[in-house]
Amino acid sequence: MIRLNDIIDNLDHYLHLSEKDVDMIKKAYVYSAKVHSGQKRSSGEPYLSHPLEVTGIIAKMKLDVSSIITGLLHDTVEDTLATSEEIESMFGKEIAFLVEGVTKIGQLPYTSKIERQAEGFRKLILATAKDIRVVLIKLADRLHNMRTLEHLSPDKQKRIASETFDIYAPMSHRLGINWVTTELEDLSFRYLNPDAYKTLSKQIAKKRKAWEAHVEEAKVILIEKLSEFDLSPEIAGRFKHIYGIYRKMQEQNLEFENVYDVIAFRLITNSLKECYETLGAVHASWKPVPGRFKDYIALPKGNGYQSLHTTVIGPFGERMEIQIRTRAMHEVAESGVASHWKYKEGKLDGSGTYEIYATLRQLLEWKDIQDPTEYMEAIKGELIADVVYVFTPKGDLKELPIGATPIDFAYSIHTEVGNKSTRANVNGKLVPLNHQLKTGDTVEIVTSKDQHPNRDWLKFVVTSGAKTKIRNWLRTEERKQSEIVGKSICERKFKQHGLDFQAILKKGDISNVLPELKIKDIKDLYLAIGFGKISANDLLKKVVPSENIDAESNKERIEKIIKTITSSSDGGVLIRGYDDVMIRFANCCSPLPGEDIIGYITRGKGITIHRHDCPKLLEVDLARRIDVEWDSKFKGSRPARILVTCTDKPGILSSITNTFSSSEVNISKAEIHSTDVEDAIGTFDVVVTDLSQLEDVIKSIKKVKGVKSVERMQEIEAI
Ligand code: MN
């Protein structure tokens, strides 16, 4: 087991620890030992060995003092009685935040399905982590868990290894921490493909001696050749890591014997200039393999990696891979993101923090950021600000723009799921359909075959996919409705004149006039009439010679003259200039005769009548508003809803209902419920002839003893 003092000694190589830092690290150690005491790892070792080893790895990654302390404490909140509050009071906000971050990542659901969605899951981790140190500490944690994986059951081994292979090794690669990446890859390979791993290790073991001898000989020759050019770089010979060899065999379909560039040399120079000089010397000594030279100094890799790569035919006729770089480039290659960090007294330098995020954004290659305010946003904490990652109940990961709602989510699954959404559960709780989803949410959509998209959904959905699909549905539906309406208008118009529209249609008389009306077919004709583009009257005149239209009686003629001024629909509303229009009353304001009203031409549904002051009218297209009036002869009835607040005492309800009936107002529905303050609230759906009748009855109810207030309610929908 690594000792705390060894770790502290290691830190001294790159951090200048103050006494306070050392005290804090020791305090974390003592605390961790206390809360983990009695716990054992599956290996049988005391649990404390794990946080200690993890902290050792963190030190090797060259992270800051806070990360070191977090390493010691990283499992306390998850696995012991320690709480976040306690950590914060003892070690401060920053440490509590980091420990919480590592704990949260550990709790993200990983299912085998993630394999396909690994990239999204990695982003999810970054979004959850909010601070890149959390990710690095988690990598250290995972590395030690992988090193000790043999003590777990085969099931757990497979699961953890595949998660490591799919998620953590690529993340480590992206972050450029080479030594962690190769170790994670080798360890996952060992558990995921034990047979291949065993075979390959045996093959490598057999060759190892020969390779080592080979490396030594080649090294001597390299040193000699390079000294002819007055160059003396530091030379290290190494073998490709086992998974690297396996990958090569797979990718190029090679047998083990035919993998040539297993041996690689790394030449570390003192300056950039020497890198290219060394390359020249190498190429002058051995024949380079065409197409294998890569200048990652001039064109660094996405993760910041810089180096010159070449492959030459070596002194024994074998291929040798050679990497040439400066000491600084080497640090980046080994420690990745952390090598960019600058420390001031054990803490990240303020300016350093800025660089970390800037570098990170580039490393992750998600976006080129030019705008400095975007950098600032990144520094503030949110690594990914513009998307949320949510799960389906089956564990599928969905990436949605920020502000996305369950409806966006539903449409991202399937158009039909979107169209039929009735309810949404987020993390098991019922939420409204316009609820904004958060990263990590599990979203379940309840569908119903009776449900269909609602125009209101357009107000809150954010994905263009959902918007388009909702609009498409509404458009199709409007067309269907308009077609039906258009057809019935035609039939009614012809019937008024004693004509059978369908019979005329069959004879072909209608089709004959369509080109003149610039209409394609009968369906289009219904639509044009339904939408009000063509009047049924014009159609009638074109189709039937005027002498064949039934002569109208005198009475009808007079009525018609009146109708040309105002046309009254069945609903009791006069509409200028429109003939045979369907009308309906808007539920939002439910106008009553006696109130000022305005009509709104809805596609396919005729004209909707609103109160002139209805707020809904503010949202509609002015061009589609038309003036309408009540027909004074109208003797129909209209619904209204009244809200009565009264004291909750016996008999009061019957007094109220008596008042309704003595005003000759019928109640169609009533609902009473008690409030917590000794009051009762009654909702009455009534039927009245006009506004004055409603006002009269409200006045009478106000006089009933015990009634506190009476109001007319705007919206009339099912109670
Ligand atoms: Mn751990």
XYZ file of C-alpha atoms and ligand atoms in Angstrom:
720
model
C 0.000 0.000 0.000
C 1.322 3.403 -0.978
C 2.066 5.656 1.974
C 0.801 9.192 2.416
C 4.347 10.500 2.833
C 5.365 9.067 -0.547
C 2.491 10.941 -2.121
C 3.428 14.174 -0.406
C 7.044 13.730 -1.532
C 5.829 13.266 -5.098
C 3.758 16.423 -4.923
C 6.835 18.406 -4.005
C 8.195 17.792 -7.487
C 5.633 19.987 -9.143
C 3.723 21.821 -6.416
C 5.154 24.035 -3.743
C 3.160 22.906 -0.774
C 2.632 25.280 2.104
C 2.449 23.939 5.639
C -1.257 24.603 5.521
C -1.593 22.451 2.388
C 0.251 19.585 4.051
C -1.948 19.915 7.154
C -5.057 19.840 5.028
C -3.896 16.741 3.143
C -3.148 15.006 6.434
C -6.479 16.053 7.859
C -8.223 14.538 4.810
C -6.213 11.356 5.261
C -7.139 11.047 8.937
C -10.798 11.780 8.193
C -10.921 9.258 5.343
C -9.233 6.622 7.534
C -11.795 7.295 10.266
C -14.958 7.065 8.160
C -13.721 4.122 6.089
C -12.443 2.252 9.135
C -13.643 -1.335 9.289
C -14.495 -1.342 5.564
C -12.635 -3.749 3.339
C -12.159 -3.951 -0.404
C -13.003 -7.154 -2.280
C -9.284 -7.930 -2.243
C -9.445 -8.105 1.548
C -7.291 -5.023 1.941
C -8.474 -2.200 4.214
C -10.657 0.173 2.185
C -8.328 3.093 2.819
C -5.811 1.571 0.382
C -8.115 2.565 -2.477
C -8.359 6.326 -1.822
C -4.606 6.334 -1.143
C -3.757 4.632 -4.441
C -6.169 6.896 -6.298
C -4.483 9.914 -4.734
C -1.112 8.541 -5.842
C -2.421 8.376 -9.426
C -3.765 11.923 -9.119
C -0.312 13.061 -8.035
C 1.179 11.306 -11.048
C -1.281 13.231 -13.212
C 0.138 16.384 -11.596
C -3.155 17.790 -10.405
C -3.575 20.499 -7.773
C -3.839 20.257 -3.974
C -7.648 20.327 -4.020
C -7.673 17.327 -6.361
C -5.256 15.507 -4.048
C -7.508 16.117 -1.046
C -10.531 15.074 -3.114
C -8.735 11.865 -4.030
C -8.483 10.952 -0.351
C -12.131 11.809 0.267
C -13.681 10.742 -3.022
C -15.619 7.732 -1.706
C -16.618 9.097 1.696
C -20.002 10.555 0.763
C -20.934 7.575 -1.394
C -19.799 4.758 0.860
C -19.729 6.017 4.438
C -21.856 8.010 6.831
C -20.043 11.203 5.871
C -22.212 13.914 4.358
C -21.541 16.633 1.860
C -22.240 19.228 4.565
C -19.645 17.725 6.848
C -17.046 17.711 4.059
C -17.834 21.324 3.302
C -17.535 22.461 6.896
C -14.228 20.626 7.329
C -12.570 21.147 3.952
C -14.430 24.004 2.296
C -16.786 24.503 -0.634
C -14.350 23.608 -3.402
C -13.513 20.168 -2.000
C -17.178 19.444 -1.244
C -18.027 20.394 -4.838
C -15.317 18.123 -6.257
C -16.281 15.158 -4.053
C -19.921 15.636 -5.009
C -18.955 15.769 -8.687
C -17.053 12.475 -8.521
C -19.942 10.872 -6.600
C -22.478 12.087 -9.189
C -20.533 10.667 -12.127
C -20.416 7.335 -10.341
C -24.195 7.344 -10.123
C -24.886 7.936 -13.810
C -26.691 4.917 -15.209
C -24.516 2.853 -17.485
C -26.272 0.146 -19.438
C -24.943 -2.086 -22.161
C -26.936 0.028 -24.589
C -24.532 2.868 -23.953
C -21.964 1.273 -26.255
C -23.730 2.757 -29.225
C -24.095 6.047 -27.459
C -20.657 6.211 -25.900
C -19.905 9.631 -27.312
C -23.079 11.046 -25.803
C -22.334 9.400 -22.491
C -18.875 10.941 -22.400
C -20.448 14.328 -22.979
C -22.954 13.560 -20.256
C -20.113 12.899 -17.855
C -18.481 16.173 -18.787
C -21.768 18.018 -18.381
C -22.310 16.418 -14.990
C -18.753 17.048 -13.867
C -18.848 20.791 -14.575
C -15.176 20.986 -13.544
C -12.543 19.099 -15.523
C -10.756 18.065 -12.315
C -13.776 15.923 -11.444
C -13.267 13.976 -14.664
C -9.556 13.530 -14.058
C -10.124 12.335 -10.471
C -12.734 9.912 -11.777
C -10.195 8.593 -14.291
C -7.730 7.998 -11.456
C -10.453 6.223 -9.472
C -11.311 4.061 -12.481
C -7.671 3.249 -13.182
C -7.175 1.874 -9.682
C -10.446 -0.045 -9.825
C -9.312 -1.582 -13.110
C -5.969 -2.527 -11.588
C -7.789 -4.423 -8.847
C -10.594 -5.825 -10.988
C -9.473 -9.453 -10.538
C -11.092 -9.518 -7.093
C -14.588 -8.955 -8.447
C -17.091 -11.427 -9.899
C -16.847 -12.178 -13.654
C -20.136 -10.304 -14.276
C -18.877 -7.161 -12.618
C -15.520 -7.499 -14.343
C -17.188 -7.546 -17.756
C -19.472 -4.634 -16.979
C -16.796 -2.401 -15.504
C -14.304 -3.311 -18.228
C -16.741 -2.521 -21.016
C -17.668 0.777 -19.399
C -13.984 1.585 -19.102
C -13.299 0.634 -22.681
C -16.287 2.524 -24.106
C -16.270 5.586 -21.920
C -13.189 6.208 -19.834
C -10.330 5.110 -22.085
C -11.549 7.302 -24.990
C -12.033 10.190 -22.569
C -8.521 9.797 -21.271
C -7.340 9.697 -24.877
C -9.217 12.874 -25.694
C -7.687 14.535 -22.673
C -4.287 13.379 -23.909
C -3.158 11.412 -20.836
C -1.275 8.755 -22.717
C -0.107 6.546 -19.863
C -3.598 6.331 -18.385
C -5.147 5.602 -21.785
C -2.849 2.702 -22.631
C -3.217 1.161 -19.179
C -7.011 1.458 -19.260
C -7.093 -0.084 -22.738
C -4.862 -2.990 -21.769
C -6.803 -3.715 -18.588
C -10.213 -3.595 -20.299
C -8.911 -5.776 -23.125
C -7.770 -8.316 -20.571
C -11.275 -8.714 -19.140
C -13.314 -8.200 -22.288
C -11.400 -10.593 -24.485
C -9.492 -12.853 -22.088
C -8.620 -15.480 -24.719
C -7.085 -13.039 -27.164
C -5.354 -11.315 -24.286
C -3.804 -14.549 -23.033
C -2.657 -15.697 -26.458
C -1.176 -12.348 -27.298
C 0.606 -11.955 -23.946
C 2.212 -15.355 -24.424
C 3.338 -14.431 -27.914
C 4.757 -11.160 -26.673
C 6.481 -12.827 -23.727
C 8.245 -15.203 -26.122
C 9.479 -12.331 -28.231
C 10.267 -10.020 -25.391
C 13.925 -11.002 -24.937
C 14.601 -10.667 -28.663
C 12.841 -7.307 -28.783
C 14.809 -6.021 -25.817
C 18.093 -7.049 -27.378
C 16.967 -5.508 -30.612
C 16.094 -2.228 -28.908
C 19.514 -2.081 -27.220
C 21.412 -2.717 -30.466
C 19.345 -0.224 -32.412
C 19.784 2.311 -29.647
C 23.579 2.058 -29.850
C 23.460 2.544 -33.606
C 21.051 5.492 -33.221
C 23.306 7.238 -30.723
C 26.285 6.750 -32.985
C 24.530 7.996 -36.121
C 23.075 11.010 -34.382
C 26.373 12.015 -32.847
C 27.746 12.298 -36.385
C 25.299 15.163 -36.702
C 26.266 16.549 -33.290
C 22.909 15.537 -31.869
C 22.431 13.777 -28.558
C 18.719 13.458 -27.783
C 17.450 11.375 -24.909
C 16.508 8.020 -26.418
C 13.920 5.620 -25.080
C 12.981 2.389 -26.811
C 9.632 0.843 -26.027
C 7.133 -1.715 -27.270
C 3.653 -0.964 -28.328
C 1.133 -1.704 -25.563
C -0.667 -4.997 -25.887
C -4.012 -3.577 -26.930
C -2.189 -1.363 -29.454
C -0.740 -4.496 -31.072
C -4.117 -6.210 -31.025
C -5.785 -3.184 -32.609
C -3.199 -3.129 -35.346
C -3.721 -6.844 -36.034
C -7.462 -6.301 -36.242
C -7.368 -3.164 -38.338
C -4.874 -4.503 -40.854
C -5.897 -8.130 -40.604
C -2.382 -9.223 -39.647
C -0.945 -12.240 -37.869
C 1.131 -11.442 -34.816
C 4.360 -12.335 -36.666
C 3.591 -9.736 -39.287
C 3.152 -6.787 -36.970
C 6.428 -5.013 -37.593
C 6.302 -1.664 -35.858
C 5.982 -3.104 -32.381
C 9.167 -1.350 -31.423
C 9.171 2.379 -31.222
C 11.825 4.882 -30.282
C 11.193 8.159 -28.649
C 13.782 10.864 -29.075
C 13.480 13.823 -26.723
C 15.357 16.892 -27.918
C 16.280 20.162 -26.297
C 14.650 22.416 -28.832
C 12.197 22.594 -31.672
C 15.032 23.153 -34.123
C 16.692 19.941 -32.952
C 13.488 18.006 -33.629
C 13.774 18.660 -37.354
C 17.558 18.207 -37.337
C 17.131 14.859 -35.629
C 14.527 13.864 -38.171
C 16.932 14.776 -40.977
C 19.684 12.707 -39.375
C 17.380 9.695 -38.950
C 16.243 9.877 -42.567
C 19.831 10.269 -43.746
C 20.800 7.106 -41.865
C 17.853 4.836 -42.687
C 15.386 4.665 -45.467
C 12.034 6.184 -44.448
C 8.892 4.211 -45.269
C 6.898 6.348 -47.727
C 3.670 7.795 -46.413
C 4.588 7.272 -42.779
C 6.042 10.670 -41.966
C 3.698 12.900 -39.980
C 4.424 16.380 -38.700
C 2.246 16.766 -35.602
C 4.430 19.686 -34.537
C 3.241 21.907 -37.345
C -0.224 20.339 -37.171
C -0.904 19.266 -33.556
C -3.517 16.593 -32.864
C -6.844 17.613 -31.412
C -5.734 16.733 -27.894
C -2.742 19.053 -28.116
C -0.274 16.275 -28.922
C 2.833 17.409 -30.795
C 5.563 15.212 -32.212
C 7.266 14.170 -35.436
C 6.453 10.600 -36.448
C 8.305 8.554 -38.984
C 8.873 4.901 -39.744
C 12.210 3.767 -41.135
C 13.675 0.469 -42.300
C 16.047 -0.124 -39.399
C 19.509 -1.617 -39.238
C 18.132 -5.187 -39.232
C 15.773 -4.639 -42.100
C 12.863 -4.228 -39.721
C 10.477 -1.326 -39.472
C 11.102 1.062 -36.608
C 8.681 3.755 -35.564
C 10.414 6.892 -34.401
C 8.817 9.779 -32.504
C 10.746 12.994 -32.059
C 9.690 15.786 -29.714
C 10.876 18.335 -27.191
C 10.698 17.829 -23.433
C 7.689 20.165 -23.196
C 5.865 18.284 -25.950
C 6.646 15.053 -24.144
C 5.028 16.349 -20.956
C 1.887 17.144 -22.896
C 1.922 13.692 -24.465
C 2.150 12.047 -21.054
C -0.032 14.203 -18.834
C -2.331 15.777 -21.370
C -4.569 18.543 -20.157
C -2.900 18.852 -16.765
C 0.464 19.676 -18.321
C -1.001 23.025 -19.393
C -1.806 23.952 -15.839
C 0.163 26.460 -13.933
C 0.354 26.328 -10.184
C 0.896 29.085 -7.732
C 1.483 27.866 -4.197
C -0.208 24.561 -4.790
C -3.323 26.161 -6.213
C -4.238 26.577 -9.820
C -3.045 29.932 -11.017
C -5.996 32.215 -11.797
C -4.837 32.688 -15.369
C -4.194 28.958 -15.480
C -7.842 28.198 -14.866
C -8.696 30.191 -17.933
C -6.259 28.181 -19.981
C -7.538 24.849 -18.690
C -10.984 25.480 -20.037
C -9.724 27.038 -23.225
C -7.492 24.037 -23.812
C -10.227 21.680 -22.810
C -12.666 23.112 -25.303
C -10.100 22.602 -28.034
C -9.203 19.154 -26.775
C -12.722 17.984 -26.981
C -12.956 19.311 -30.514
C -16.592 20.150 -30.171
C -16.455 23.645 -31.442
C -14.014 26.268 -32.476
C -14.637 29.082 -30.111
C -13.674 32.497 -31.251
C -15.968 34.545 -29.097
C -14.273 35.442 -25.783
C -17.613 35.564 -23.978
C -18.062 31.910 -24.826
C -14.751 31.195 -23.136
C -16.010 33.032 -20.101
C -19.133 30.913 -20.066
C -17.000 27.798 -20.133
C -14.901 29.060 -17.253
C -17.968 29.770 -15.172
C -18.425 26.061 -14.907
C -20.758 24.633 -17.478
C -18.621 22.712 -19.886
C -21.504 22.081 -22.202
C -24.021 24.838 -21.948
C -26.185 24.347 -24.981
C -27.433 20.778 -24.683
C -29.079 18.475 -22.176
C -28.676 14.702 -22.068
C -31.669 12.686 -21.004
C -32.527 9.008 -20.858
C -35.403 6.966 -22.183
C -36.862 4.498 -19.654
C -34.798 1.815 -21.411
C -31.577 3.741 -20.891
C -31.173 5.177 -24.389
C -29.456 8.514 -24.333
C -30.918 11.498 -26.172
C -29.163 14.766 -26.817
C -31.524 17.743 -26.921
C -31.027 21.498 -27.014
C -31.293 23.313 -23.730
C -34.900 24.240 -22.926
C -36.197 21.068 -24.557
C -39.522 19.743 -23.246
C -41.084 16.270 -23.058
C -42.760 17.009 -26.414
C -39.350 17.624 -28.045
C -38.174 14.402 -26.455
C -41.240 12.496 -27.706
C -40.739 13.704 -31.282
C -37.053 12.797 -31.088
C -38.142 9.208 -30.508
C -40.783 8.945 -33.211
C -43.298 11.201 -34.923
C -46.171 9.047 -33.712
C -44.949 9.163 -30.109
C -44.875 12.956 -30.407
C -48.299 13.175 -32.006
C -49.889 10.972 -29.354
C -48.193 12.390 -26.231
C -50.616 12.969 -23.410
C -48.498 12.951 -20.283
C -44.843 12.876 -19.290
C -43.071 11.416 -16.279
C -39.649 12.802 -15.461
C -37.693 10.714 -12.957
C -40.980 9.033 -12.070
C -42.897 12.257 -11.410
C -45.702 13.615 -13.532
C -44.741 16.912 -15.193
C -46.543 19.264 -17.579
C -45.738 18.797 -21.256
C -43.933 22.147 -21.341
C -41.594 21.164 -18.483
C -37.930 21.938 -19.230
C -35.730 18.854 -19.140
C -32.414 18.712 -17.301
C -29.301 16.659 -17.957
C -29.583 13.225 -16.375
C -33.405 13.148 -16.383
C -35.132 9.914 -17.280
C -38.158 10.766 -19.372
C -41.174 8.573 -19.987
C -43.899 9.598 -22.420
C -47.433 8.337 -22.008
C -49.303 8.189 -25.292
C -52.953 7.806 -26.104
C -54.498 6.977 -29.442
C -57.069 9.734 -28.896
C -54.441 12.435 -28.445
C -53.232 14.681 -31.236
C -50.903 17.671 -31.537
C -52.054 20.959 -30.160
C -51.291 24.373 -31.624
C -50.203 25.510 -28.141
C -47.307 23.045 -28.259
C -45.654 25.325 -30.811
C -45.271 27.920 -28.072
C -42.843 25.842 -26.031
C -41.136 23.241 -28.203
C -37.559 24.155 -29.111
C -36.404 21.536 -31.602
C -37.043 22.265 -35.236
C -37.974 18.617 -35.734
C -40.858 18.873 -33.267
C -41.999 22.215 -34.713
C -42.071 20.867 -38.253
C -43.897 17.711 -37.261
C -46.536 19.574 -35.256
C -47.090 22.050 -38.097
C -47.325 19.204 -40.599
C -49.968 17.488 -38.539
C -51.975 20.671 -38.056
C -51.794 21.451 -41.756
C -52.930 17.979 -42.760
C -55.725 18.121 -40.233
C -56.840 21.567 -41.397
C -56.964 20.297 -44.953
C -59.046 17.317 -43.924
C -61.458 19.589 -42.059
C -61.590 22.115 -44.867
C -62.328 19.405 -47.341
C -65.295 18.180 -45.305
C -66.554 21.707 -44.738
C -66.100 22.595 -48.427
C -68.024 19.537 -49.503
C -70.941 20.243 -47.180
C -71.067 23.906 -48.244
C -71.323 22.819 -51.890
C -74.056 20.295 -51.167
C -76.080 22.758 -49.083
C -75.792 25.556 -51.626
C -77.011 23.374 -54.479
C -79.774 21.889 -52.350
C -81.130 25.374 -51.566
C -81.858 25.630 -55.276
C -83.305 22.166 -55.530
C -80.201 20.685 -57.098
C -78.309 17.506 -56.260
C -74.611 18.397 -56.123
C -73.375 14.786 -56.128
C -75.514 13.932 -59.180
C -74.198 16.971 -61.065
C -70.691 16.012 -60.042
C -71.221 12.511 -61.461
C -72.398 13.907 -64.778
C -69.057 15.700 -65.077
C -70.525 19.205 -65.117
C -68.409 20.252 -62.169
C -65.134 18.916 -63.582
C -65.747 20.941 -66.733
C -65.570 24.259 -64.926
C -62.548 23.422 -62.768
C -59.859 24.594 -65.253
C -61.614 27.969 -65.463
C -61.405 28.257 -61.670
C -57.754 27.176 -61.805
C -58.592 24.165 -59.659
C -56.892 20.815 -60.152
C -59.493 18.334 -58.975
C -62.594 17.951 -56.831
C -60.545 17.658 -53.642
C -58.927 20.988 -54.417
C -62.335 22.486 -55.080
C -63.596 21.418 -51.647
C -60.472 22.881 -50.095
C -60.820 26.187 -51.943
C -64.418 26.465 -50.804
C -63.593 25.319 -47.282
C -60.819 27.889 -47.032
C -63.142 30.541 -48.460
C -61.074 31.158 -51.595
C -64.027 30.445 -53.856
C -67.671 30.997 -52.934
C -70.185 28.232 -53.470
C -72.433 30.779 -55.156
C -69.863 31.499 -57.882
C -69.507 27.790 -58.447
C -73.250 27.344 -58.732
C -73.535 30.149 -61.321
C -70.741 28.657 -63.404
C -72.154 25.140 -63.330
C -75.875 25.689 -63.747
C -77.425 28.059 -66.350
C -79.369 30.755 -64.491
C -82.731 29.677 -66.040
C -82.311 26.240 -64.457
C -81.874 27.616 -60.969
C -85.195 27.432 -59.116
C -87.041 30.692 -59.232
C -87.173 32.105 -55.786
C -90.373 33.246 -54.149
C -90.917 36.912 -53.430
C -90.403 36.347 -49.775
C -87.110 34.606 -50.401
C -86.042 37.414 -52.725
C -86.612 40.041 -50.041
C -84.783 37.928 -47.543
C -81.929 37.582 -49.962
C -81.641 41.349 -50.308
C -81.348 41.601 -46.568
C -78.847 38.755 -46.603
C -76.535 40.575 -49.007
C -76.112 43.184 -46.311
C -75.872 40.854 -43.390
C -75.947 37.170 -43.386
C -77.105 35.390 -40.298
C -75.747 32.025 -39.474
C -77.614 29.485 -37.402
C -75.689 30.552 -34.345
C -77.328 33.950 -34.215
C -74.389 35.970 -35.430
C -74.526 38.374 -38.385
C -71.562 38.196 -40.677
C -71.125 40.738 -43.458
C -70.270 39.476 -46.904
C -70.033 35.818 -45.991
C -72.551 33.294 -47.034
C -72.977 29.832 -45.611
C -70.207 30.049 -43.097
C -69.954 27.753 -40.162
C -69.546 29.575 -36.918
C -68.458 28.428 -33.517
C -68.023 30.204 -30.225
C -64.586 30.373 -28.687
C -64.246 28.483 -25.416
C -61.622 30.899 -24.154
C -64.120 33.741 -23.661
C -67.512 32.209 -24.441
C -69.252 35.385 -25.618
C -72.884 36.076 -24.756
C -75.471 37.997 -26.756
C -75.202 41.621 -25.668
C -71.432 41.601 -25.609
C -69.248 43.125 -28.321
C -67.831 40.352 -30.447
C -65.274 39.840 -33.163
C -65.012 37.003 -35.654
C -61.840 35.219 -36.540
C -61.593 33.242 -39.766
C -60.091 29.882 -38.926
C -58.938 27.670 -41.681
C -61.321 24.847 -42.191
C -63.464 25.597 -39.168
C -65.367 28.598 -40.456
C -65.505 31.589 -38.162
C -64.806 31.562 -34.458
C -66.589 34.180 -32.380
C -64.657 35.835 -29.543
C -65.484 38.630 -27.136
C -63.953 41.820 -28.510
C -61.616 42.054 -25.504
C -60.551 38.394 -25.486
C -56.770 38.190 -24.968
C -56.566 35.351 -27.496
C -57.452 37.825 -30.243
C -54.219 39.704 -29.620
C -52.318 36.683 -30.875
C -54.111 36.282 -34.165
C -53.513 37.591 -37.624
C -55.300 40.946 -38.037
C -56.139 40.150 -41.644
C -58.247 37.237 -40.506
C -60.368 39.254 -38.084
C -63.781 40.278 -39.297
C -66.561 42.397 -37.838
C -69.594 40.466 -36.674
C -72.694 41.323 -34.701
C -75.337 39.458 -32.762
C -78.535 38.828 -34.628
C -81.119 40.724 -32.541
C -83.708 38.073 -33.417
C -81.539 35.339 -31.974
C -83.387 33.356 -29.337
C -80.883 30.705 -28.519
C -79.012 30.023 -25.306
C -75.352 30.192 -24.454
C -73.267 28.634 -21.711
C -71.512 30.599 -18.997
C -69.624 29.668 -15.873
C -70.017 31.364 -12.525
C -67.723 31.114 -9.545
C -69.311 31.687 -6.141
C -67.367 32.034 -2.910
C -69.496 31.684 0.215
C -69.288 30.627 3.836
C -69.382 26.882 4.246
C -72.663 26.460 6.083
C -75.663 24.211 5.606
C -78.469 25.461 3.416
C -76.458 27.986 1.492
C -76.174 25.805 -1.591
C -79.947 25.448 -1.862
C -80.366 29.236 -1.487
C -78.015 29.730 -4.420
C -79.663 27.149 -6.654
C -83.088 28.602 -5.793
C -81.849 31.979 -6.948
C -80.792 30.477 -10.279
C -84.158 28.870 -10.865
C -86.188 31.926 -9.861
C -84.147 33.873 -12.455
C -85.108 31.123 -14.936
C -81.499 30.167 -15.426
C -80.775 26.468 -15.846
C -77.777 24.907 -14.200
C -76.105 22.284 -16.349
C -73.416 21.379 -13.880
C -72.326 22.356 -10.376
C -69.314 21.594 -8.269
C -68.735 22.665 -4.684
C -65.650 22.226 -2.597
C -64.500 23.466 0.769
C -61.390 25.522 1.196
C -59.232 25.394 4.293
C -60.528 28.766 5.522
C -64.130 27.849 6.363
C -65.237 28.946 2.888
C -66.737 26.973 0.068
C -66.241 27.598 -3.607
C -68.940 26.658 -6.058
C -68.551 26.475 -9.789
C -71.825 26.619 -11.726
C -72.197 25.964 -15.422
C -75.377 27.682 -16.523
C -77.264 28.379 -19.707
C -78.388 31.962 -20.354
C -79.985 33.814 -23.239
C -77.777 36.872 -23.099
C -75.486 39.057 -21.051
C -78.218 40.930 -19.213
C -79.782 37.706 -17.946
C -76.383 36.621 -16.666
C -75.743 39.962 -15.008
C -79.173 39.855 -13.362
C -78.627 36.425 -11.892
C -75.151 37.384 -10.629
C -76.698 40.385 -8.911
C -79.342 38.206 -7.238
C -76.796 35.659 -5.998
C -74.670 38.422 -4.505
C -77.653 39.265 -2.311
C -77.867 35.714 -0.875
C -76.795 35.704 2.768
C -73.325 34.168 3.248
C -72.205 34.752 -0.347
C -68.917 36.612 -0.412
C -68.239 37.037 -4.093
C -69.685 36.042 -7.444
C -67.661 36.099 -10.627
C -68.125 35.100 -14.193
C -65.314 32.860 -15.330
C -63.526 33.295 -18.615
C -62.722 29.793 -19.654
C -65.444 27.287 -20.236
C -64.069 23.829 -20.384
C -65.094 20.628 -18.743
C -64.831 20.939 -14.968
Mn -13.328 5.024 -5.640
